[in-house]
Amino acid sequence: MQIYRVNPEKYRVPVDKLRKDCSISEDLHFCKTSKDVNVLEGVIGQDRAVKSMEFGLSMGGSGYNIFVLGPQGTGKTTYAQSVVSKIASKREIPNDWCYINNFSEWDKPLAISLPAGQGKVFQKDMEKLIANLVIYIPKEFESNNFQAQKDAVIQRFNKDMSDILREMNKIARDAGFGVQQTNQKILLIPMIEDRLITSDEFSKLTDEEREKIDETRNKIAKEIDNKIRDGQMLQRLAEEQAVEIEKQTAREAAEPYFEQLKEKYKNFNEIINYLDKVLKDVAENHTIFSSVRQNLNQDTITKLQNESEDLDGENEDLFETATVARDSKDPFIRYKVNLFINNEDAKGAPVIIESSPYYYNLFGKIEYKTNMMTTMTDFTMIKPGAIHKANGGYLILQAKDLLMDPFAWDTLKKALKYKQAVVENIGEQSRYVPTVTLKPQPIPLNVKVILIGSYFFYQFLASDEDFRKLFKVNVDFDVEMDRTQENIQHYVSFIASMCENENLKHFNCSGLGKVVEYGSRLAENQNKLSTQFNIVSEIVYEASALAELDDSEYVDNIHVKKAIQNKKYRTNRIEEKMQEQILNKKVLIDTEGEVVGQVNGLSVMGVSDYSFGLPSRITARTYTGREGIINIERETKMSGNIHSKGVLTLNGYLGGKFAQEKQLGLTAQVTFEQLYGGVEGDSASSAELYAILSSLSDVPIKQNFAVTGSVNQMGEIQPIGGVNEKIEGFFDICSLKGLTGDQGVIIPESNVDNLMLKDEVIEAVKNSKFHIYAVKKIEDGIEILTGVKAGERDQYGEYETDSIFYLANNKINKFNKVLKISNQEA
């Protein structure tokens, strides 16, 4: 058999394509150190996100709330807080909000709004008002005018009652009876010779005389009863007059103070109406003012009289003394003002960042206090949530945290949909049933909500129809940006900002260049830079610390490389353990020799935030049958959907190559050896196909190569992810076993611009100790792996003699003959 050997040199990737270095003379010509550039303003490389955010913040219509989405570490939270705060500082300060007593329906407190800072003034005005009333209402009841009015009522009552008593006596005497009053009732006693009859005299009367007396008594009793009712009516009228005088007196004492407040708040109709109701209630409940005053000593009363016009600041304790009766609850709660939202110190519209967006933190609550076995509450115990504090401004929430609470998301939607902020204790029933509940008046809501989250949470919420109506703007943060001169300058500005803000050592050009290269490595693209600045910043911090230990003036490339190595060392314990398994031949991987139907595939494994590549042995066995390709991982339910699709694609390729004029009488079993945790992805599909072709052709595959790349039905090699980790993973194994000079990795040609390999790999390639090959199609890869031509069809449709495809086709023909004979015998 004549074998046509091929030269793989045309597929070799040049050293200068293995990484895109950051040139000091070309890329960093604008500075010598990070000190020489301006600090960063704004966000880097997120033009689409910036324009979307500007649009969302400028829209005032309904539903233009914002969802900021993107992977962690892209700066979306920091940017959102920064840009929103900047815009909010230029907006109008929203009103204060107060809850006040509803004298008509006590369980439905009223909400009133006042200009920023005026809510506290109104609260203090009401405190001052009550303090004044504590002094001057009781004082008015001590006045001569009040006593004169009260005495007049009493005198009038006594006179009228005397007249009624005289009339009662006259009626009785005219009928021969005398009137005798007891504690219980009025008695009519017969009279003899102008005196009351005695018991002995009454007993000596005849039955006829007694009957006559009883008949006369019953006759006048009705008249006497009418007079008694007249007296009772007079008594009620006198009492009512006395109460009305007291009310009027209290009202007259309080009215001047109310008029002052009504004049002050004449432009606020709700407050005018409220003060009228307070005045009416004060007059009706004036006794509480007298009761409180009785508990004050004379010194306190004197202070209140002298300083009643200055009850702010240092004199606040006087109000407390005046309004709280000792050893009892505050009798003046009904007149207090619950300063619900106070914007007196605001500098523009509020920006509330709620880090724990659970139900009560977001929507407020009604607190309760327990008295014996009863729970009580009132309007002063209504507490605001983040949505009330953000009213008139912006509320920033993390979507993940929001969705942790089972009530928060639905309540937020309801608030945004109906533009009302309601305080209600949803969920309280799961703990206890309060004996008293309130339904505070809802507050009109004008807030723009900015949700921040990953793509997962965005997709999760996007299935909710209300979400699409309420969050019409999505701000999409990318994980990468173009590696342009401008963006390199932005990268350097970012580093300069960190050095200035965090008091770190500045970077020289070589150090800056390494950070830029690290950004391309994170982006897995020579022409891109990562925007995951949380990861980049870790290297900046650690490199600065290493420079500090070295007592270096600037951070150099050595410190950056050491920081990257240290970061890897802290997280690659599992990687080293698995490499150790390969070295000790617990996991079988060959890096030398040739084997039929066996190839080194490459995969990426992840542990926390660290990923690494490792080789896996892939084997294929082919034999007579019609089952096609059997994926053992799929049969054992260890294969993911994408991997299974990749394997099934191979049937199309084999059918196109070998079954145009005959059936593909073939069974091929493919598996990842010593794989027990499952496999996903199609990046090994080309390796699986190489193993099948080797088995069919009986041409061995060189074990000094490892392969990665997916394949389509046409045999084209498609790009994969994690190409740097995969190359470095196989390189590390070869290095540990010993580099032979002919080892290397075959990758898709479309992945060449993703190469950002570490120094050790590049140095080995320079010294011809290791090699990287890039291929476009299966034919290229199989020739490198076997050293044998893949084979092309001639004008008669036959493959070149002794080529891979020629030998494989012959094997399939043999399988078909065996099947034909078996069918004939059957």
CSV table of N, CA, C and O in Angstrom, one decimal, residues 498-597:
chain,number,residue,atom,x,y,z
A,498,MET,N,-8.6,54.5,39.1
A,498,MET,CA,-8.4,53.6,40.2
A,498,MET,C,-7.3,54.0,41.1
A,498,MET,O,-7.3,54.0,42.3
A,499,CYS,N,-6.1,54.3,40.4
A,499,CYS,CA,-4.9,54.7,41.2
A,499,CYS,C,-5.2,55.9,42.0
A,499,CYS,O,-4.7,56.0,43.1
A,500,GLU,N,-5.9,56.9,41.4
A,500,GLU,CA,-6.2,58.1,42.1
A,500,GLU,C,-7.2,57.9,43.2
A,500,GLU,O,-7.0,58.4,44.4
A,501,ASN,N,-8.3,57.3,42.9
A,501,ASN,CA,-9.4,57.1,43.9
A,501,ASN,C,-9.0,56.2,45.0
A,501,ASN,O,-9.5,56.4,46.1
A,502,GLU,N,-8.3,55.1,44.7
A,502,GLU,CA,-7.9,54.1,45.7
A,502,GLU,C,-6.5,54.3,46.3
A,502,GLU,O,-6.1,53.4,47.1
A,503,ASN,N,-5.9,55.4,45.9
A,503,ASN,CA,-4.5,55.6,46.4
A,503,ASN,C,-3.6,54.4,46.1
A,503,ASN,O,-2.8,54.0,46.9
A,504,LEU,N,-3.6,54.0,44.9
A,504,LEU,CA,-2.8,52.9,44.4
A,504,LEU,C,-1.5,53.4,43.7
A,504,LEU,O,-1.5,54.6,43.3
A,505,LYS,N,-0.6,52.6,43.5
A,505,LYS,CA,0.6,53.0,42.7
A,505,LYS,C,0.2,53.1,41.3
A,505,LYS,O,-0.6,52.3,40.8
A,506,HIS,N,0.8,54.1,40.6
A,506,HIS,CA,0.5,54.2,39.2
A,506,HIS,C,1.3,53.2,38.3
A,506,HIS,O,2.3,52.6,38.8
A,507,PHE,N,0.8,53.0,37.1
A,507,PHE,CA,1.4,52.0,36.2
A,507,PHE,C,2.3,52.7,35.2
A,507,PHE,O,1.9,53.7,34.6
A,508,ASN,N,3.4,52.0,34.9
A,508,ASN,CA,4.2,52.5,33.7
A,508,ASN,C,3.6,51.9,32.5
A,508,ASN,O,2.7,51.1,32.5
A,509,CYS,N,4.2,52.2,31.3
A,509,CYS,CA,3.7,51.7,30.0
A,509,CYS,C,3.7,50.2,29.9
A,509,CYS,O,2.7,49.6,29.4
A,510,SER,N,4.7,49.5,30.4
A,510,SER,CA,4.8,48.1,30.3
A,510,SER,C,3.7,47.4,31.1
A,510,SER,O,3.1,46.4,30.7
A,511,GLY,N,3.4,48.0,32.3
A,511,GLY,CA,2.3,47.5,33.1
A,511,GLY,C,1.0,47.8,32.5
A,511,GLY,O,0.1,46.9,32.6
A,512,LEU,N,0.8,49.0,32.0
A,512,LEU,CA,-0.5,49.3,31.3
A,512,LEU,C,-0.7,48.3,30.1
A,512,LEU,O,-1.8,47.9,29.9
A,513,GLY,N,0.4,48.1,29.4
A,513,GLY,CA,0.2,47.2,28.2
A,513,GLY,C,-0.2,45.8,28.6
A,513,GLY,O,-1.1,45.2,27.9
A,514,LYS,N,0.3,45.3,29.7
A,514,LYS,CA,-0.1,43.9,30.2
A,514,LYS,C,-1.6,43.9,30.6
A,514,LYS,O,-2.3,42.9,30.4
A,515,VAL,N,-2.1,45.0,31.2
A,515,VAL,CA,-3.5,45.1,31.6
A,515,VAL,C,-4.3,45.1,30.4
A,515,VAL,O,-5.4,44.4,30.3
A,516,VAL,N,-3.9,45.8,29.3
A,516,VAL,CA,-4.7,45.9,28.1
A,516,VAL,C,-4.7,44.5,27.4
A,516,VAL,O,-5.8,44.0,27.0
A,517,GLU,N,-3.6,43.8,27.4
A,517,GLU,CA,-3.5,42.4,26.9
A,517,GLU,C,-4.4,41.5,27.7
A,517,GLU,O,-5.1,40.6,27.2
A,518,TYR,N,-4.4,41.7,29.0
A,518,TYR,CA,-5.3,40.9,29.9
A,518,TYR,C,-6.8,41.1,29.6
A,518,TYR,O,-7.6,40.2,29.6
A,519,GLY,N,-7.1,42.4,29.2
A,519,GLY,CA,-8.5,42.7,28.8
A,519,GLY,C,-8.9,42.0,27.5
A,519,GLY,O,-10.0,41.5,27.4
A,520,SER,N,-7.9,41.8,26.6
A,520,SER,CA,-8.2,41.0,25.4
A,520,SER,C,-8.3,39.5,25.7
A,520,SER,O,-9.1,38.8,25.1
A,521,ARG,N,-7.5,39.1,26.6
A,521,ARG,CA,-7.6,37.7,27.0
A,521,ARG,C,-9.0,37.4,27.6
A,521,ARG,O,-9.6,36.4,27.3
A,522,LEU,N,-9.5,38.3,28.5
A,522,LEU,CA,-10.8,38.1,29.1
A,522,LEU,C,-11.9,38.1,28.0
A,522,LEU,O,-12.9,37.4,28.1
A,523,ALA,N,-11.7,39.0,27.0
A,523,ALA,CA,-12.7,39.0,25.9
A,523,ALA,C,-12.5,37.9,24.9
A,523,ALA,O,-13.4,37.7,24.0
A,524,GLU,N,-11.4,37.1,25.0
A,524,GLU,CA,-11.1,36.0,24.1
A,524,GLU,C,-11.1,36.5,22.7
A,524,GLU,O,-11.6,35.8,21.8
A,525,ASN,N,-10.5,37.7,22.4
A,525,ASN,CA,-10.4,38.2,21.1
A,525,ASN,C,-9.3,39.2,21.0
A,525,ASN,O,-9.3,40.1,21.8
A,526,GLN,N,-8.5,39.1,20.0
A,526,GLN,CA,-7.4,40.0,19.8
A,526,GLN,C,-7.8,41.4,19.5
A,526,GLN,O,-7.1,42.4,19.7
A,527,ASN,N,-9.0,41.5,18.9
A,527,ASN,CA,-9.5,42.8,18.5
A,527,ASN,C,-10.6,43.4,19.4
A,527,ASN,O,-11.3,44.3,19.1
A,528,LYS,N,-10.7,42.8,20.6
A,528,LYS,CA,-11.7,43.3,21.6
A,528,LYS,C,-11.0,43.5,22.9
A,528,LYS,O,-9.9,43.0,23.2
A,529,LEU,N,-11.7,44.2,23.8
A,529,LEU,CA,-11.3,44.4,25.2
A,529,LEU,C,-12.5,44.1,26.1
A,529,LEU,O,-13.6,44.5,25.8
A,530,SER,N,-12.2,43.4,27.2
A,530,SER,CA,-13.3,43.1,28.1
A,530,SER,C,-13.8,44.3,28.8
A,530,SER,O,-13.0,45.2,29.2
A,531,THR,N,-15.1,44.4,29.0
A,531,THR,CA,-15.7,45.5,29.8
A,531,THR,C,-16.1,44.9,31.2
A,531,THR,O,-16.9,45.6,31.9
A,532,GLN,N,-15.6,43.8,31.6
A,532,GLN,CA,-15.9,43.3,32.9
A,532,GLN,C,-14.8,43.8,33.9
A,532,GLN,O,-13.9,43.2,34.3
A,533,PHE,N,-15.1,45.1,34.2
A,533,PHE,CA,-14.0,45.8,35.0
A,533,PHE,C,-13.9,45.4,36.4
A,533,PHE,O,-12.9,45.7,37.0
A,534,ASN,N,-14.8,44.6,36.9
A,534,ASN,CA,-14.6,44.1,38.3
A,534,ASN,C,-13.4,43.1,38.3
A,534,ASN,O,-12.6,43.1,39.2
A,535,ILE,N,-13.2,42.3,37.2
A,535,ILE,CA,-12.1,41.4,37.1
A,535,ILE,C,-10.8,42.1,36.8
A,535,ILE,O,-9.8,41.9,37.4
A,536,VAL,N,-10.9,43.1,35.9
A,536,VAL,CA,-9.7,43.9,35.6
A,536,VAL,C,-9.2,44.7,36.8
A,536,VAL,O,-8.0,44.7,37.1
A,537,SER,N,-10.2,45.2,37.6
A,537,SER,CA,-9.8,46.0,38.8
A,537,SER,C,-9.1,45.1,39.8
A,537,SER,O,-8.2,45.6,40.5
A,538,GLU,N,-9.4,43.8,39.9
A,538,GLU,CA,-8.8,42.9,40.8
A,538,GLU,C,-7.3,42.8,40.5
A,538,GLU,O,-6.4,42.9,41.4
A,539,ILE,N,-7.0,42.7,39.2
A,539,ILE,CA,-5.6,42.7,38.8
A,539,ILE,C,-4.8,44.0,39.1
A,539,ILE,O,-3.7,44.0,39.5
A,540,VAL,N,-5.5,45.1,38.9
A,540,VAL,CA,-4.9,46.4,39.2
A,540,VAL,C,-4.6,46.5,40.7
A,540,VAL,O,-3.5,46.9,41.0
A,541,TYR,N,-5.6,46.1,41.5
A,541,TYR,CA,-5.3,46.2,43.0
A,541,TYR,C,-4.1,45.3,43.3
A,541,TYR,O,-3.2,45.7,44.1
A,542,GLU,N,-4.1,44.1,42.9
A,542,GLU,CA,-3.1,43.1,43.3
A,542,GLU,C,-1.7,43.5,42.7
A,542,GLU,O,-0.7,43.3,43.4
A,543,ALA,N,-1.7,44.0,41.5
A,543,ALA,CA,-0.4,44.4,40.9
A,543,ALA,C,0.2,45.6,41.7
A,543,ALA,O,1.4,45.6,41.9
A,544,SER,N,-0.7,46.5,42.1
A,544,SER,CA,-0.2,47.6,42.9
A,544,SER,C,0.3,47.2,44.2
A,544,SER,O,1.4,47.7,44.7
A,545,ALA,N,-0.3,46.2,44.9
A,545,ALA,CA,0.2,45.7,46.1
A,545,ALA,C,1.5,45.0,46.0
A,545,ALA,O,2.4,45.1,46.8
A,546,LEU,N,1.7,44.3,44.8
A,546,LEU,CA,3.0,43.6,44.6
A,546,LEU,C,4.1,44.7,44.3
A,546,LEU,O,5.2,44.5,44.8
A,547,ALA,N,3.7,45.7,43.7
A,547,ALA,CA,4.7,46.8,43.4
A,547,ALA,C,5.1,47.5,44.8
A,547,ALA,O,6.2,47.9,45.0
A,548,GLU,N,4.1,47.6,45.6
A,548,GLU,CA,4.3,48.2,47.0
A,548,GLU,C,5.3,47.3,47.7
A,548,GLU,O,6.2,47.8,48.4
A,549,LEU,N,5.1,46.0,47.6
A,549,LEU,CA,6.1,45.1,48.3
A,549,LEU,C,7.5,45.2,47.8
A,549,LEU,O,8.5,45.0,48.5
A,550,ASP,N,7.6,45.4,46.5
A,550,ASP,CA,8.9,45.5,45.8
A,550,ASP,C,9.5,46.9,46.0
A,550,ASP,O,10.6,47.2,45.6
A,551,ASP,N,8.7,47.8,46.6
A,551,ASP,CA,9.1,49.2,46.7
A,551,ASP,C,9.4,49.8,45.4
A,551,ASP,O,10.4,50.6,45.3
A,552,SER,N,8.6,49.5,44.4
A,552,SER,CA,8.8,50.0,43.0
A,552,SER,C,8.0,51.3,42.9
A,552,SER,O,7.0,51.5,43.5
A,553,GLU,N,8.6,52.2,42.1
A,553,GLU,CA,7.9,53.5,42.0
A,553,GLU,C,6.6,53.4,41.2
A,553,GLU,O,5.6,54.0,41.5
A,554,TYR,N,6.6,52.5,40.2
A,554,TYR,CA,5.5,52.2,39.3
A,554,TYR,C,5.2,50.7,39.3
A,554,TYR,O,6.1,49.9,39.5
A,555,VAL,N,4.0,50.4,38.9
A,555,VAL,CA,3.6,49.0,38.6
A,555,VAL,C,4.1,48.6,37.2
A,555,VAL,O,3.8,49.3,36.2
A,556,ASP,N,4.9,47.6,37.2
A,556,ASP,CA,5.5,47.1,35.9
A,556,ASP,C,4.8,45.9,35.4
A,556,ASP,O,3.9,45.3,36.1
A,557,ASN,N,5.1,45.5,34.2
A,557,ASN,CA,4.5,44.3,33.6
A,557,ASN,C,4.8,43.0,34.4
A,557,ASN,O,4.0,42.1,34.5
A,558,ILE,N,5.9,43.0,35.1
A,558,ILE,CA,6.2,41.9,36.0
A,558,ILE,C,5.2,41.7,37.1
A,558,ILE,O,4.7,40.7,37.4
A,559,HIS,N,4.8,42.9,37.7
A,559,HIS,CA,3.8,42.8,38.8
A,559,HIS,C,2.4,42.4,38.2
A,559,HIS,O,1.7,41.7,38.9
A,560,VAL,N,2.1,42.9,37.0
A,560,VAL,CA,0.8,42.5,36.5
A,560,VAL,C,0.8,41.0,36.2
A,560,VAL,O,-0.2,40.3,36.5
A,561,LYS,N,1.9,40.5,35.6
A,561,LYS,CA,1.9,39.0,35.3
A,561,LYS,C,1.9,38.2,36.6
A,561,LYS,O,1.2,37.2,36.6
A,562,LYS,N,2.6,38.7,37.6
A,562,LYS,CA,2.6,38.0,38.9
A,562,LYS,C,1.2,38.0,39.5
A,562,LYS,O,0.7,37.0,40.1
A,563,ALA,N,0.5,39.1,39.4
A,563,ALA,CA,-0.9,39.2,39.9
A,563,ALA,C,-1.8,38.2,39.2
A,563,ALA,O,-2.6,37.6,39.9
A,564,ILE,N,-1.7,38.1,37.9
A,564,ILE,CA,-2.5,37.1,37.1
A,564,ILE,C,-2.1,35.7,37.5
A,564,ILE,O,-3.0,34.9,37.7
A,565,GLN,N,-0.9,35.4,37.7
A,565,GLN,CA,-0.5,34.1,38.1
A,565,GLN,C,-1.0,33.8,39.5
A,565,GLN,O,-1.4,32.6,39.8
A,566,ASN,N,-0.9,34.8,40.4
A,566,ASN,CA,-1.4,34.5,41.8
A,566,ASN,C,-2.9,34.3,41.8
A,566,ASN,O,-3.4,33.4,42.6
A,567,LYS,N,-3.6,35.0,41.0
A,567,LYS,CA,-5.0,34.8,40.9
A,567,LYS,C,-5.4,33.4,40.5
A,567,LYS,O,-6.3,32.8,41.0
A,568,LYS,N,-4.6,33.0,39.5
A,568,LYS,CA,-4.8,31.6,39.0
A,568,LYS,C,-4.5,30.6,40.0
A,568,LYS,O,-5.2,29.6,40.3
A,569,TYR,N,-3.4,30.8,40.8
A,569,TYR,CA,-2.9,29.8,41.7
A,569,TYR,C,-3.9,29.6,42.9
A,569,TYR,O,-4.1,28.5,43.4
A,570,ARG,N,-4.6,30.7,43.2
A,570,ARG,CA,-5.6,30.6,44.3
A,570,ARG,C,-6.8,29.8,44.0
A,570,ARG,O,-7.5,29.3,44.8
A,571,THR,N,-7.0,29.6,42.7
A,571,THR,CA,-8.3,28.9,42.2
A,571,THR,C,-8.1,27.7,41.4
A,571,THR,O,-9.0,27.1,41.0
A,572,ASN,N,-6.8,27.3,41.1
A,572,ASN,CA,-6.6,26.2,40.2
A,572,ASN,C,-6.2,24.8,40.9
A,572,ASN,O,-5.6,24.0,40.3
A,573,ARG,N,-6.6,24.7,42.1
A,573,ARG,CA,-6.3,23.4,42.8
A,573,ARG,C,-6.9,22.2,42.1
A,573,ARG,O,-6.2,21.2,41.9
A,574,ILE,N,-8.1,22.3,41.6
A,574,ILE,CA,-8.8,21.2,40.9
A,574,ILE,C,-8.1,20.9,39.6
A,574,ILE,O,-7.9,19.7,39.3
A,575,GLU,N,-7.7,21.9,38.9
A,575,GLU,CA,-6.9,21.7,37.7
A,575,GLU,C,-5.6,20.9,37.9
A,575,GLU,O,-5.3,20.0,37.2
A,576,GLU,N,-4.9,21.3,38.9
A,576,GLU,CA,-3.6,20.6,39.2
A,576,GLU,C,-3.9,19.2,39.7
A,576,GLU,O,-3.1,18.3,39.3
A,577,LYS,N,-5.0,19.0,40.4
A,577,LYS,CA,-5.3,17.6,40.8
A,577,LYS,C,-5.6,16.7,39.6
A,577,LYS,O,-5.2,15.6,39.5
A,578,MET,N,-6.3,17.3,38.6
A,578,MET,CA,-6.7,16.5,37.4
A,578,MET,C,-5.4,16.3,36.6
A,578,MET,O,-5.3,15.2,35.9
A,579,GLN,N,-4.6,17.3,36.5
A,579,GLN,CA,-3.3,17.1,35.8
A,579,GLN,C,-2.5,16.0,36.4
A,579,GLN,O,-1.8,15.1,35.8
A,580,GLU,N,-2.5,16.0,37.7
A,580,GLU,CA,-1.8,14.9,38.5
A,580,GLU,C,-2.4,13.5,38.2
A,580,GLU,O,-1.6,12.5,38.1
A,581,GLN,N,-3.7,13.4,38.0
A,581,GLN,CA,-4.3,12.2,37.6
A,581,GLN,C,-3.8,11.7,36.3
A,581,GLN,O,-3.6,10.5,36.1
A,582,ILE,N,-3.6,12.6,35.4
A,582,ILE,CA,-3.1,12.2,34.0
A,582,ILE,C,-1.7,11.8,34.1
A,582,ILE,O,-1.3,10.8,33.5
A,583,LEU,N,-0.8,12.5,34.8
A,583,LEU,CA,0.6,12.2,35.0
A,583,LEU,C,0.8,10.8,35.6
A,583,LEU,O,1.7,10.1,35.3
A,584,ASN,N,-0.1,10.5,36.6
A,584,ASN,CA,0.0,9.2,37.3
A,584,ASN,C,-0.8,8.1,36.6
A,584,ASN,O,-0.9,7.0,37.1
A,585,LYS,N,-1.2,8.4,35.3
A,585,LYS,CA,-1.9,7.4,34.5
A,585,LYS,C,-3.2,6.9,35.1
A,585,LYS,O,-3.6,5.7,34.8
A,586,LYS,N,-3.8,7.7,36.0
A,586,LYS,CA,-5.1,7.3,36.5
A,586,LYS,C,-6.2,7.7,35.5
A,586,LYS,O,-7.2,7.0,35.3
A,587,VAL,N,-5.9,8.8,34.8
A,587,VAL,CA,-6.6,9.2,33.6
A,587,VAL,C,-5.7,9.0,32.4
A,587,VAL,O,-4.6,9.6,32.4
A,588,LEU,N,-6.1,8.2,31.4
A,588,LEU,CA,-5.3,7.8,30.3
A,588,LEU,C,-5.3,8.9,29.2
A,588,LEU,O,-6.3,9.1,28.5
A,589,ILE,N,-4.2,9.5,29.0
A,589,ILE,CA,-4.0,10.5,27.9
A,589,ILE,C,-2.6,10.3,27.3
A,589,ILE,O,-1.6,10.3,28.1
A,590,ASP,N,-2.5,10.0,26.0
A,590,ASP,CA,-1.2,9.8,25.4
A,590,ASP,C,-0.8,11.1,24.7
A,590,ASP,O,-1.6,11.8,24.1
A,591,THR,N,0.5,11.5,24.8
A,591,THR,CA,1.0,12.6,24.1
A,591,THR,C,2.1,12.3,23.1
A,591,THR,O,2.8,13.1,22.5
A,592,GLU,N,2.3,10.9,22.9
A,592,GLU,CA,3.2,10.4,22.0
A,592,GLU,C,2.6,9.2,21.3
A,592,GLU,O,1.7,8.6,21.8
A,593,GLY,N,3.2,8.7,20.2
A,593,GLY,CA,2.7,7.5,19.5
A,593,GLY,C,1.6,7.7,18.6
A,593,GLY,O,1.1,8.8,18.4
A,594,GLU,N,1.1,6.6,18.0
A,594,GLU,CA,0.0,6.6,17.1
A,594,GLU,C,-1.0,5.5,17.5
A,594,GLU,O,-0.6,4.4,17.8
A,595,VAL,N,-2.3,5.8,17.4
A,595,VAL,CA,-3.3,4.8,17.7
A,595,VAL,C,-4.5,4.9,16.7
A,595,VAL,O,-4.9,6.0,16.4
A,596,VAL,N,-5.0,3.8,16.2
A,596,VAL,CA,-6.1,3.8,15.3
A,596,VAL,C,-7.4,4.0,16.1
A,596,VAL,O,-7.6,3.4,17.2
A,597,GLY,N,-8.3,5.0,15.6
A,597,GLY,CA,-9.6,5.2,16.3
A,597,GLY,C,-9.5,6.0,17.6
A,597,GLY,O,-10.4,5.9,18.4
